[in-house]
Short mmCIF file of C-alpha atoms in Angstrom, two decimals:
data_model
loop_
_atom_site.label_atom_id
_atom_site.label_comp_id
_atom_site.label_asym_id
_atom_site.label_seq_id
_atom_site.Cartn_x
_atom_site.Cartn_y
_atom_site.Cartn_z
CA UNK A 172 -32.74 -167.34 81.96
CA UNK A 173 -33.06 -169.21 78.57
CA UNK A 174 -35.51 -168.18 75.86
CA UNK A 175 -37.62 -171.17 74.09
CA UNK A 176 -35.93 -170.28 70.66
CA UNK A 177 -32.03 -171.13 72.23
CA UNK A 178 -33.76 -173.49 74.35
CA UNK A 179 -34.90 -175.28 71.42
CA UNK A 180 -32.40 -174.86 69.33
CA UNK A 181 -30.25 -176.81 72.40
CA UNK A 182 -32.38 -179.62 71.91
CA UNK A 183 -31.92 -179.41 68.27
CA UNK A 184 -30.42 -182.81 66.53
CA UNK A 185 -29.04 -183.80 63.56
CA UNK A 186 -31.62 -186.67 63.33
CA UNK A 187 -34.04 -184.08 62.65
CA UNK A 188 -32.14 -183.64 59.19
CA UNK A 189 -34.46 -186.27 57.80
CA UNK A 190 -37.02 -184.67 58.38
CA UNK A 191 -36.71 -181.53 57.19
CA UNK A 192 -36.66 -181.79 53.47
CA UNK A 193 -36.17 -178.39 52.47
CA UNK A 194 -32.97 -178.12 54.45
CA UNK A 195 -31.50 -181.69 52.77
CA UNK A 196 -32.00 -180.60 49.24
CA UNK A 197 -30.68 -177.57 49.86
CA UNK A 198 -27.32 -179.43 51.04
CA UNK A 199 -27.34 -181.89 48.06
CA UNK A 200 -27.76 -178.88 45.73
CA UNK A 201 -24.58 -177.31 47.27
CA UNK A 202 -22.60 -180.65 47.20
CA UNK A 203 -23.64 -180.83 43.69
CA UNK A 204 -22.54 -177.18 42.58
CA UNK A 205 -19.01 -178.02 44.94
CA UNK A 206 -18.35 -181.18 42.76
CA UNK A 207 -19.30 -179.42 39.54
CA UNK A 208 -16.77 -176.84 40.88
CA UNK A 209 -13.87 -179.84 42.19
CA UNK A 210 -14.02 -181.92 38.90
CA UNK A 211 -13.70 -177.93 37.02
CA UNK A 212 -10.19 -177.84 38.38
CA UNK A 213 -9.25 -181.14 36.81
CA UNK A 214 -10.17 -180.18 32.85
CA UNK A 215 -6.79 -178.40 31.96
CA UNK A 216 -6.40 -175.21 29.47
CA UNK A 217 -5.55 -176.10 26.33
CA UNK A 218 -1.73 -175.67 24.71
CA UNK A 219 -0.18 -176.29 27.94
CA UNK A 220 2.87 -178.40 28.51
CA UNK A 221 1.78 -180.64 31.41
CA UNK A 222 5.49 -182.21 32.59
CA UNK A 223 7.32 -178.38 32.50
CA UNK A 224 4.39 -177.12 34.50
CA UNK A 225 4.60 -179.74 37.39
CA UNK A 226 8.18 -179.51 37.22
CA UNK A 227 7.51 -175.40 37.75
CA UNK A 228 4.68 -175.72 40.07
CA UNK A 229 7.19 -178.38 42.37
CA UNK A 230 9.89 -175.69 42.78
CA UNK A 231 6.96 -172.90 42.96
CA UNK A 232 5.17 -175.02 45.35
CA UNK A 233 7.08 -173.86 49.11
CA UNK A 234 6.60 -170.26 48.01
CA UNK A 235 3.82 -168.24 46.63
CA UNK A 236 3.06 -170.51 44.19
CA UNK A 237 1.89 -172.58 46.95
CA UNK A 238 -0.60 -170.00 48.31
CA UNK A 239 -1.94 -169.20 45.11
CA UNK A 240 -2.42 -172.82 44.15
CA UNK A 241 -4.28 -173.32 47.46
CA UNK A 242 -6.36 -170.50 47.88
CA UNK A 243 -7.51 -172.29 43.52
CA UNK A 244 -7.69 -175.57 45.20
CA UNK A 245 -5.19 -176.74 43.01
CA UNK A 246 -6.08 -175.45 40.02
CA UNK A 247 -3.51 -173.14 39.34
CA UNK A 248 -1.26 -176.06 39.83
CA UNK A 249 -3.03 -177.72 37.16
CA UNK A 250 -3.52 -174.94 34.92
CA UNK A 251 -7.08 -176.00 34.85
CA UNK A 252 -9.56 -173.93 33.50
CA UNK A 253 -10.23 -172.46 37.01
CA UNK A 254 -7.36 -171.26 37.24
CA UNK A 255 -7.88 -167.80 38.37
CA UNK A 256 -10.18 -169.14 40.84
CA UNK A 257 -12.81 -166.55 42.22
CA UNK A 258 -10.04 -164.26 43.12
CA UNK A 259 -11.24 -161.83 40.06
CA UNK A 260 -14.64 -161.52 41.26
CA UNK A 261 -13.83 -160.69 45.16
CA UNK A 262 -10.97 -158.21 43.81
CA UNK A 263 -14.26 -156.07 41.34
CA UNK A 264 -16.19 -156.39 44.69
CA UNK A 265 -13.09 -154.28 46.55
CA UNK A 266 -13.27 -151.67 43.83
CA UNK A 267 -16.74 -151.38 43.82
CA UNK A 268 -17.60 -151.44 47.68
CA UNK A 269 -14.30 -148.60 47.71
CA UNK A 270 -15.78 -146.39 45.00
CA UNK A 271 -19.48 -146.59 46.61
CA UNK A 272 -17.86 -145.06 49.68
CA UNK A 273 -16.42 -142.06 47.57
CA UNK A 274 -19.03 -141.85 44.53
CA UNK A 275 -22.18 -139.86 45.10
CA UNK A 276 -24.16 -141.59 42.47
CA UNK A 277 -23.27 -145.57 43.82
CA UNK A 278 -23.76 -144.28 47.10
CA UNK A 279 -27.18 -143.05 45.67
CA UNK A 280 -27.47 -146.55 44.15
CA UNK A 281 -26.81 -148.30 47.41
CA UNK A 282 -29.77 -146.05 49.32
CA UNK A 283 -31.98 -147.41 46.53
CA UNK A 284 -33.32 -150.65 48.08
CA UNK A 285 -33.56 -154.04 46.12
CA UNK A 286 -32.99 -152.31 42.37
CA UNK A 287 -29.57 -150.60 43.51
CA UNK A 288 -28.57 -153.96 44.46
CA UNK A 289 -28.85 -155.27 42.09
CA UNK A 290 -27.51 -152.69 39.65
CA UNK A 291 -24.12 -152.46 41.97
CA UNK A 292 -24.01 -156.43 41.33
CA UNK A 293 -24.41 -155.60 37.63
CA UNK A 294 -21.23 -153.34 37.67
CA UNK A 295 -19.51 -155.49 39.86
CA UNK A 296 -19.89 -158.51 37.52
CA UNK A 297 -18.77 -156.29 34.70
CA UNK A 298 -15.53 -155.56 37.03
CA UNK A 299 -15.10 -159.08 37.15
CA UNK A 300 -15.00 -159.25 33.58
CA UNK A 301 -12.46 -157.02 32.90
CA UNK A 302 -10.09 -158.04 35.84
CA UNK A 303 -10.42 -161.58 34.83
CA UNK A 304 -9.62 -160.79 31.04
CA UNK A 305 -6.14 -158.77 32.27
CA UNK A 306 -5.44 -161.15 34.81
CA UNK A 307 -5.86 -163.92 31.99
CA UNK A 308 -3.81 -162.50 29.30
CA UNK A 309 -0.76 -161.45 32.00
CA UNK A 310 -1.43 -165.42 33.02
CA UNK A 311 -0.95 -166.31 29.14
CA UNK A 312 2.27 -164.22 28.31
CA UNK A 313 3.87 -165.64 31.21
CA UNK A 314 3.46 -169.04 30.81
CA UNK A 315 5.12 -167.84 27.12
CA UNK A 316 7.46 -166.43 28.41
CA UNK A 317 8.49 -169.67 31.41
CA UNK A 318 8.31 -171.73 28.10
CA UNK A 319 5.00 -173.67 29.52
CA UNK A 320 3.01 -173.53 26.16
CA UNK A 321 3.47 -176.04 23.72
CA UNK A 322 2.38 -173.90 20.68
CA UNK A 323 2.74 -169.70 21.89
CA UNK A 324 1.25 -167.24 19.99
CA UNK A 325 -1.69 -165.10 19.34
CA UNK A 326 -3.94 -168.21 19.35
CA UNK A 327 -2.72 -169.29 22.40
CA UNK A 328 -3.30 -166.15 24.33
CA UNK A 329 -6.32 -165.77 23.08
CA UNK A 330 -8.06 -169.22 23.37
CA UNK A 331 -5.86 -169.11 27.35
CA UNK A 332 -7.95 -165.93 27.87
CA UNK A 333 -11.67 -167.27 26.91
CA UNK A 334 -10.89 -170.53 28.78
CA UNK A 335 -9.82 -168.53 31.98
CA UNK A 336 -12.22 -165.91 32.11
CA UNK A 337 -15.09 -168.11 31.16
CA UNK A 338 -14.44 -170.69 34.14
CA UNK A 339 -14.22 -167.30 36.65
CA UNK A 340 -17.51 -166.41 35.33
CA UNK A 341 -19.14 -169.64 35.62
CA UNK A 342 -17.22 -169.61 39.22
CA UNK A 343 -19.18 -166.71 40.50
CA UNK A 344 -22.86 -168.02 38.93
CA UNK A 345 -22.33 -170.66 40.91
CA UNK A 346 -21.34 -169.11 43.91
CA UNK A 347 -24.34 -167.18 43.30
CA UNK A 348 -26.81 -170.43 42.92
CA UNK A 349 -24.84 -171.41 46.07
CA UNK A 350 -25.88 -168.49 48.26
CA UNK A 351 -29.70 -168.44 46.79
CA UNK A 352 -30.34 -171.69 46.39
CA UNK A 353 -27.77 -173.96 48.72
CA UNK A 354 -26.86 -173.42 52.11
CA UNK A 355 -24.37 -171.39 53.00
CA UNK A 356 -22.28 -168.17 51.55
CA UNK A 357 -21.26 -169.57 47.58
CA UNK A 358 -18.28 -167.76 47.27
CA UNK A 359 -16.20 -168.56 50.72
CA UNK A 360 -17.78 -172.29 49.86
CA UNK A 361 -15.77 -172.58 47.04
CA UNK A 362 -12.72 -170.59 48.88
CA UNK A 363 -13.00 -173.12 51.17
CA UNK A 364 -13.32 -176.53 49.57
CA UNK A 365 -10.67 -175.43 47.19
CA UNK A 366 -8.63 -175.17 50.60
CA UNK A 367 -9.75 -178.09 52.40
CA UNK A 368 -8.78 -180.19 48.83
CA UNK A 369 -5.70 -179.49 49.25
CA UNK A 370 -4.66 -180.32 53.10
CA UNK A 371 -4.28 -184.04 52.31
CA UNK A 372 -1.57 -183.85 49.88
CA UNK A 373 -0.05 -181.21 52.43
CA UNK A 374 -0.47 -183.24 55.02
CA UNK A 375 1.19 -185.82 53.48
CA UNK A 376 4.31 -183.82 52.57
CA UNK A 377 4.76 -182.48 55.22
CA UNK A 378 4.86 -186.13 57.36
CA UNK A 379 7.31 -187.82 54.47
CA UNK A 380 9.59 -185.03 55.16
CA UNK A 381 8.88 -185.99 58.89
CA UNK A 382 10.41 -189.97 57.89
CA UNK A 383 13.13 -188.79 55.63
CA UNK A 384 14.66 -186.44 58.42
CA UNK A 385 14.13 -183.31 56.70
CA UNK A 386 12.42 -181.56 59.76
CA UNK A 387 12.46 -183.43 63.17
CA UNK A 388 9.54 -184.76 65.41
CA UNK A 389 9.77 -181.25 67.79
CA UNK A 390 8.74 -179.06 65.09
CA UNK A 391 6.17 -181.83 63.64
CA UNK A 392 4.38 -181.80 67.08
CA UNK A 393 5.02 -177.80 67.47
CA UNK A 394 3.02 -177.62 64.42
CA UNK A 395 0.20 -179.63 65.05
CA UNK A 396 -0.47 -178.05 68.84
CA UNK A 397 0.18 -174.27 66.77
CA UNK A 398 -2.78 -175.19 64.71
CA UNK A 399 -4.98 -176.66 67.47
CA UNK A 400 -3.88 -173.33 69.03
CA UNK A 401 -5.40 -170.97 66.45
CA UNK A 402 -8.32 -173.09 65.50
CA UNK A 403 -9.47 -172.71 69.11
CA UNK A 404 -8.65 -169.13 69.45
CA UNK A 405 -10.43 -168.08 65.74
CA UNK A 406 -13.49 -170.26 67.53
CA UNK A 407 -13.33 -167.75 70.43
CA UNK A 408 -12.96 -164.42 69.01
CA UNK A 409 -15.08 -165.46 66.51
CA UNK A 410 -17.63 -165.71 69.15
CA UNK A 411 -16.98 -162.99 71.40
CA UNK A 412 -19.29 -160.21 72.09
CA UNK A 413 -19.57 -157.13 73.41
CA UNK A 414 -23.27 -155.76 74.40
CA UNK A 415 -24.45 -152.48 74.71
CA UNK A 416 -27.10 -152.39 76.75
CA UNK A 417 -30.87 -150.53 75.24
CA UNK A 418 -33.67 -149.95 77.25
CA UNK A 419 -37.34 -149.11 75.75
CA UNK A 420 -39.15 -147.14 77.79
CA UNK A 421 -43.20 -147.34 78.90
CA UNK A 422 -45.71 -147.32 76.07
CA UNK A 423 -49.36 -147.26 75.72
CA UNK A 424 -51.03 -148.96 72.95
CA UNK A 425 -55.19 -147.72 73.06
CA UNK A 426 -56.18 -148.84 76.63
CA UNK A 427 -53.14 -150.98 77.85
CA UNK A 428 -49.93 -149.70 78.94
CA UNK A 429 -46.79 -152.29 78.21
CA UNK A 430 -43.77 -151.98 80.24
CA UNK A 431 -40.44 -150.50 79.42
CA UNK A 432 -38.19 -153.70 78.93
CA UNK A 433 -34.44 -153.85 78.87
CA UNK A 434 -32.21 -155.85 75.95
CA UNK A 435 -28.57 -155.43 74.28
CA UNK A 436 -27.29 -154.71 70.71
CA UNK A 437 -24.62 -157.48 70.43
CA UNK A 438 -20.94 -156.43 68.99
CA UNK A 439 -18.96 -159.00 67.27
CA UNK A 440 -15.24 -158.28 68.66
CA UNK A 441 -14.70 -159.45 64.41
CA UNK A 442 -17.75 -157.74 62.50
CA UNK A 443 -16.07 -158.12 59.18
CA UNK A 444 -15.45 -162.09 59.54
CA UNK A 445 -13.05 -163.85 57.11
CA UNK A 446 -13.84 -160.64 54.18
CA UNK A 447 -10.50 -158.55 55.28
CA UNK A 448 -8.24 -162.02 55.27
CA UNK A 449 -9.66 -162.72 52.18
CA UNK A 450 -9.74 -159.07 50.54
CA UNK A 451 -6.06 -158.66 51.44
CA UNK A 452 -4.77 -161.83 50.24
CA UNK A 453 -6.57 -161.22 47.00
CA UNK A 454 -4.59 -158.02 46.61
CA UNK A 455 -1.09 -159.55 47.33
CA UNK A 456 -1.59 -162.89 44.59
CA UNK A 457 -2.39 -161.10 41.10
CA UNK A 458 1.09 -159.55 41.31
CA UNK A 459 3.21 -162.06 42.58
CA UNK A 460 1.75 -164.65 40.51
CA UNK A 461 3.07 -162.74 37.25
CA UNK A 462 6.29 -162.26 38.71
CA UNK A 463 6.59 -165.94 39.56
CA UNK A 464 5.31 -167.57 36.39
CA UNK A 465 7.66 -165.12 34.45
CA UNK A 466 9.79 -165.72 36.30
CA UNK A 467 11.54 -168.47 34.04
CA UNK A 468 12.32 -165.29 31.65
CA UNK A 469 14.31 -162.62 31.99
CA UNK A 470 12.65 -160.26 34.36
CA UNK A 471 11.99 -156.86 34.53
CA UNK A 472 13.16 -154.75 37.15
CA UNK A 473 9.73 -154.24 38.92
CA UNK A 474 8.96 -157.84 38.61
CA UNK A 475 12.45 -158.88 40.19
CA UNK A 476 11.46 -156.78 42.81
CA UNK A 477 8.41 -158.06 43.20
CA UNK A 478 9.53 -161.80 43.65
CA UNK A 479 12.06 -160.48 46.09
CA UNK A 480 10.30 -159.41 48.33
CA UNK A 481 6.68 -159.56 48.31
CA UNK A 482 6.83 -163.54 48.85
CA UNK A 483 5.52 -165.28 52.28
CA UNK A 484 7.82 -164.22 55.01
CA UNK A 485 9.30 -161.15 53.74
CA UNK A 486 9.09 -157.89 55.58
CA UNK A 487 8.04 -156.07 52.94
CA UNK A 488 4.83 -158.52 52.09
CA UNK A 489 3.95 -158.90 55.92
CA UNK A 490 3.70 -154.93 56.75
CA UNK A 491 1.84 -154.82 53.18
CA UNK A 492 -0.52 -157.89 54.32
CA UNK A 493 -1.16 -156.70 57.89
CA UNK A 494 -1.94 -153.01 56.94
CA UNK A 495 -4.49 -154.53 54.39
CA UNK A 496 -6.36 -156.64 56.86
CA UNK A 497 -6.25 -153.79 59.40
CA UNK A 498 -7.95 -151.54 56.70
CA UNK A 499 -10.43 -153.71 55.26
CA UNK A 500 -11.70 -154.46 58.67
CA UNK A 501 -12.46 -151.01 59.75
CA UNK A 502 -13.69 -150.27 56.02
CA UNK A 503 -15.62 -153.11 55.72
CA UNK A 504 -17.59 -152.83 59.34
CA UNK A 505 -18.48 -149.41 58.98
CA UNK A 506 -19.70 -149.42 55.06
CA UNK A 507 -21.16 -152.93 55.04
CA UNK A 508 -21.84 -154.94 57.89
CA UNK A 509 -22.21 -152.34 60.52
CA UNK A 510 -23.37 -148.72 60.37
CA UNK A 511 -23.60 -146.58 63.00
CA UNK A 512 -25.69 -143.78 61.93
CA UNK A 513 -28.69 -146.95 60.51
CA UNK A 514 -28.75 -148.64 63.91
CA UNK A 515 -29.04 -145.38 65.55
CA UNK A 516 -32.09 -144.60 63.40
CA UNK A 517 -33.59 -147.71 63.99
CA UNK A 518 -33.13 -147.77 67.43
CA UNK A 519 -34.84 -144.35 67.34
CA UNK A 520 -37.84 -145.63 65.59
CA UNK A 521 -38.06 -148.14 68.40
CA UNK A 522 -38.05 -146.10 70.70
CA UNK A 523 -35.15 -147.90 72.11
CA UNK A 524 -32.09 -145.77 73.42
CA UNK A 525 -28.38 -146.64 75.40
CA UNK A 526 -28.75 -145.26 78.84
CA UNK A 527 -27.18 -141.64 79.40
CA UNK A 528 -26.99 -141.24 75.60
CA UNK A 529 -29.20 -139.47 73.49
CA UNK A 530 -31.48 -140.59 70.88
CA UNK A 531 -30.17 -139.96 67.04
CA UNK A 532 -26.72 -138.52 66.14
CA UNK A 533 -24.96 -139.15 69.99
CA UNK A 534 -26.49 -142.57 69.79
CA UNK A 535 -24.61 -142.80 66.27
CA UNK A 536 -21.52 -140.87 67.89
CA UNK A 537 -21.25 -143.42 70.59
CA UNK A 538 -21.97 -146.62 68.89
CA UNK A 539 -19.31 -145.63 66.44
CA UNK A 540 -16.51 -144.88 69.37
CA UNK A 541 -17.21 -148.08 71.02
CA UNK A 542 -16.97 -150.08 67.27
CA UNK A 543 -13.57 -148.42 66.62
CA UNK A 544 -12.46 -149.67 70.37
CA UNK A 545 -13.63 -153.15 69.86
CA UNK A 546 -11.99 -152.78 66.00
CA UNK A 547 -8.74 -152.46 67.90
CA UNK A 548 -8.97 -155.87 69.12
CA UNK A 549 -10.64 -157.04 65.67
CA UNK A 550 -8.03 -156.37 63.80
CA UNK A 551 -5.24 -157.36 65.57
CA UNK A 552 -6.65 -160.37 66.32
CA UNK A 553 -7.20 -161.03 62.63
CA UNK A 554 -3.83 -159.80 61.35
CA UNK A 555 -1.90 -162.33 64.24
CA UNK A 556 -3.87 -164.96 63.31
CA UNK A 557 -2.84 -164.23 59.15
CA UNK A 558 0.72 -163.54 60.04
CA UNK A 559 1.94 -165.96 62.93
CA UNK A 560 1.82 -169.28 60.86
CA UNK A 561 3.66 -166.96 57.87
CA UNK A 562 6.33 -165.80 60.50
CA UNK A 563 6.85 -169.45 61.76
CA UNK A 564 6.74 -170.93 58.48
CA UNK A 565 9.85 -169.17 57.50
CA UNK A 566 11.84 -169.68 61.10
CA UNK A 567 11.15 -173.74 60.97
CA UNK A 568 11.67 -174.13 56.82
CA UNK A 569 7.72 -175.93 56.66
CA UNK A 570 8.35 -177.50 52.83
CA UNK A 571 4.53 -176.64 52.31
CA UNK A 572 2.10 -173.35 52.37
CA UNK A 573 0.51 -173.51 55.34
CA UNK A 574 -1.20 -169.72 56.11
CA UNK A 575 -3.29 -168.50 59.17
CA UNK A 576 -5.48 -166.92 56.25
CA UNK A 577 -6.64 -170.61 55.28
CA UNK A 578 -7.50 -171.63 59.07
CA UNK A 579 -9.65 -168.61 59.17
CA UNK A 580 -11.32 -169.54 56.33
CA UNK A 581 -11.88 -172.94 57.40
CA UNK A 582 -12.77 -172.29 60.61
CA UNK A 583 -15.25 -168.79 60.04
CA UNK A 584 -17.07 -170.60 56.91
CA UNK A 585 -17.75 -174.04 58.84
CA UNK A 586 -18.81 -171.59 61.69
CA UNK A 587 -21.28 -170.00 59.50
CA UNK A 588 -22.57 -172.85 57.78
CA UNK A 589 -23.34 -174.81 60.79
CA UNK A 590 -25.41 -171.85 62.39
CA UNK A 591 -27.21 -171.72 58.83
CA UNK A 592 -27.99 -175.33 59.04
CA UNK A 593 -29.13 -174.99 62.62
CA UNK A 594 -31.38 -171.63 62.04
CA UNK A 595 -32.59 -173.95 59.16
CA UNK A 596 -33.75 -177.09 61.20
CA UNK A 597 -34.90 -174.43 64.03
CA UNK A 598 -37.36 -173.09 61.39
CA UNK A 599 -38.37 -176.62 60.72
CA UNK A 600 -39.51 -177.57 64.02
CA UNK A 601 -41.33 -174.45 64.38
CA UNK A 602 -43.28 -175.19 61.35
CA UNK A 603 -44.12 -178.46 62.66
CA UNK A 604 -44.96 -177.07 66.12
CA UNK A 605 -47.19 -174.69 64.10
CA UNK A 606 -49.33 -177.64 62.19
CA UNK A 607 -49.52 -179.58 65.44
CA UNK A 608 -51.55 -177.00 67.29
CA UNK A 609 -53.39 -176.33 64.14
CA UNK A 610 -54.40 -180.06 63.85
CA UNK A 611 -55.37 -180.37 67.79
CA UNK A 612 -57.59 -176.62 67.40
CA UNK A 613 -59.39 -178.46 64.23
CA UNK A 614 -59.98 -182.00 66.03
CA UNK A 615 -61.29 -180.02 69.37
CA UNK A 616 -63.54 -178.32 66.83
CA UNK A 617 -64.91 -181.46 65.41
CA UNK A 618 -65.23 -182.92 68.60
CA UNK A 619 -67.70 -180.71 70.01
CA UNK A 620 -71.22 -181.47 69.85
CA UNK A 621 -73.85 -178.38 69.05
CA UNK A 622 -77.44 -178.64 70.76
CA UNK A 623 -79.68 -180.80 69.82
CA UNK A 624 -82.34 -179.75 67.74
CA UNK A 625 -86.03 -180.51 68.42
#
């Protein structure tokens, strides 16, 4: 049987856009941060030497330098002032969500409503600061020491470092403005058009090495039906479900007595969506990126080591990359987007409980133990969809980065921006539903005539 909110959100059309006014400025307000962001990556850092760095970033481009580049939307590339992209910010959010799992006091923060809130963002923005300024000045001494500045030095560095960190800072206020004021999450926006910006030159590079013979027409068309292939399975785990079935029992409410009624608390087979793909690839760039930019120098023993074998393909970097999403998806569901032992309570307080369980800590008990079953699934799922493109990449010699972490992005932030969008214009034709029947009550009003009086 269909409810009237999915039946009307069937009937729902994009026509309706028009009409809902709220919902269109929202979208031209998040076009209009996304272009700010887009023309951002164009305005380079000053003191760099732009021919050595395209002549890097073109031998860079097949390996991690290509990854990095994307996941900046080509800003690295560019050595624009957005450089380190929003990378900074997601990699303070890590340390921060990790040490409010272990710290008394944050945890004590995080109990605290709307003020904790915002006092974790506080310390999370002043994480961001201080990533972004050691992530900056490593950037600067390395494109020193791969001879990429025109004029090195102290003043270098240091002007290098305010232009980076400033443009990650003014990143994440707009995310921010994004997510408040826009539609959709601000921060996987901007992971994701900095993505999506750079599939047509990909594209294209990948088809002229089609013409010249470089790779031949079987792997061009094994390529295009792999990526159909994932986009459609990311759609379908990315919808799956599984439901746990609640019942409420019989209640009385003065002299009437409702019904016990029946529902289900819905599972996502992926709670943690796109965050563990992201979290983990933030953790394997910072380091790599040194080692490749230095990489013109002579390196260190650590950063040799680094190049050699934490780069796309290597064994060493796909263990390290599949462990990560693996862990962030278990931490991540059970500190932030689902906890066992708060559902249980407010099932309690509804009076709702899962048949054959009891109310309160079993409830919690079970409810965790079928999460870290459906987990299993979760994060396989997510770590073969982050390392099967990687794996293939390297057996068929693809001359451009092409990751499963970038189709998940793709695919879970157009997911969720759609439904936002949807719930959006749903809200809008209740309203107007609303001041229909309000306008026919008031002209049914009018139209009645009292007694006449003598």
């Amino acid at each position: 049987m269909v409810s009237a909110a999915e039946q009307m959100a069937a009937n729902t059309s994009w026509a309706a856009l028009g009409k809902a006014t709220d919902l269109r400025n929202r979208i031209l307000f998040t076009l209009g941060l996304l272009i700010v962001y887009r023309l951002g990556t164009f305005i380079p850092v000053p003191g760099i030497d732009g021919q050595a760095l395209r002549e890097f970033m073109e031998q860079a481009g097949q390996g991690i330098g290509g990854m990095v580049s994307m996941f900046t939307g080509g800003a690295l590339g560019r050595m624009g002032i957005f450089a380190l992209g929003i990378m900074p910010y997601i990699s303070a959010s890590i340390i921060i969500q990790l040490l409010t799992s272990m710290v008394p006091a944050l945890e004590q923060l995080k109990k605290e409503g709307e003020q904790g809130r915002k006092k974790i963002n506080q310390y999370t923005r002043f994480g961001t600061v201080a990533l972004a300024t050691v992530q900056a000045y490593g950037l600067a001494v390395s494109l020193e020491s791969g001879d990429l500045a025109t004029d090195p030095g102290l003043y270098f560095r240091l002007s290098t470092m305010i232009t980076l960190v400033g443009g990650t800072m003014f990143l994440m206020w707009l995310g921010e403005q994004i997510t408040a004021r826009g539609i959709g999450n601000g921060i996987s926006l901007i992971i994701f058009v900095g993505i999506i910006a750079e599939v047509p030159a990909a594209l294209a590079q990948f088809f002229a090495s089609g013409r010249s013979g470089a790779i031949s027409p079987a792997v061009i068309i094994g390529v295009i039906v792999m990526v159909i292939a994932v986009i459609t399975f990311v759609v379908f785990m990315e919808r799956a479900l599984r439901k746990i079935h609640i019942q409420y029992p019989r209640r009385q409410a003065g002299m009437k007595i409702y019904e016990g009624g029946s529902s289900h608390l819905p599972v996502k087979v992926n709670p943690a969506g796109v965050i563990p793909a992201i979290f983990a690839s933030s953790l394997l760039l910072l380091p790599v990126t040194i080692s490749t930019f230095s990489s013109g120098a002579t390196n260190g023993p650590v950063m040799s080591w680094l190049l050699a074998n934490f780069g796309p393909g290597q064994p060493l970097y796909l263990l390290f990359f599949a462990s990560m999403i693996v862990f962030f998806a278990y931490f991540y569901t059970f500190n932030v987007s689902f906890k066992p032992d708060d559902v249980a309570d407010n099932l309690k307080k509804q009076n709702g409980f899962v048949p054959g369980i009891r109310p309160g800590k079993k409830t919690a008990e079970y409810l965790e133990y079928v999460v870290n079953r459906v987990l299993v699934l979760g994060s396989a799922y997510l770590a073969a969809v982050c390392l099967l493109p990687e794996i293939l990449r390297g057996q068929f010699a693809i001359p451009f980065y092409f990751g499963g972490t970038s189709v998940l992005i793709i695919v879970s932030v157009t997911m969720d921006t759609i439904q936002q969008v949807q719930s959006h214009l749903l809200a809008h034709q209740y309203e107007g539903l609303i001041e229909k029947s309000q306008l026919r009550g008031k002209g049914k009003k009018r139209g009645r005539k009292g007694p006449a009086r003598r």
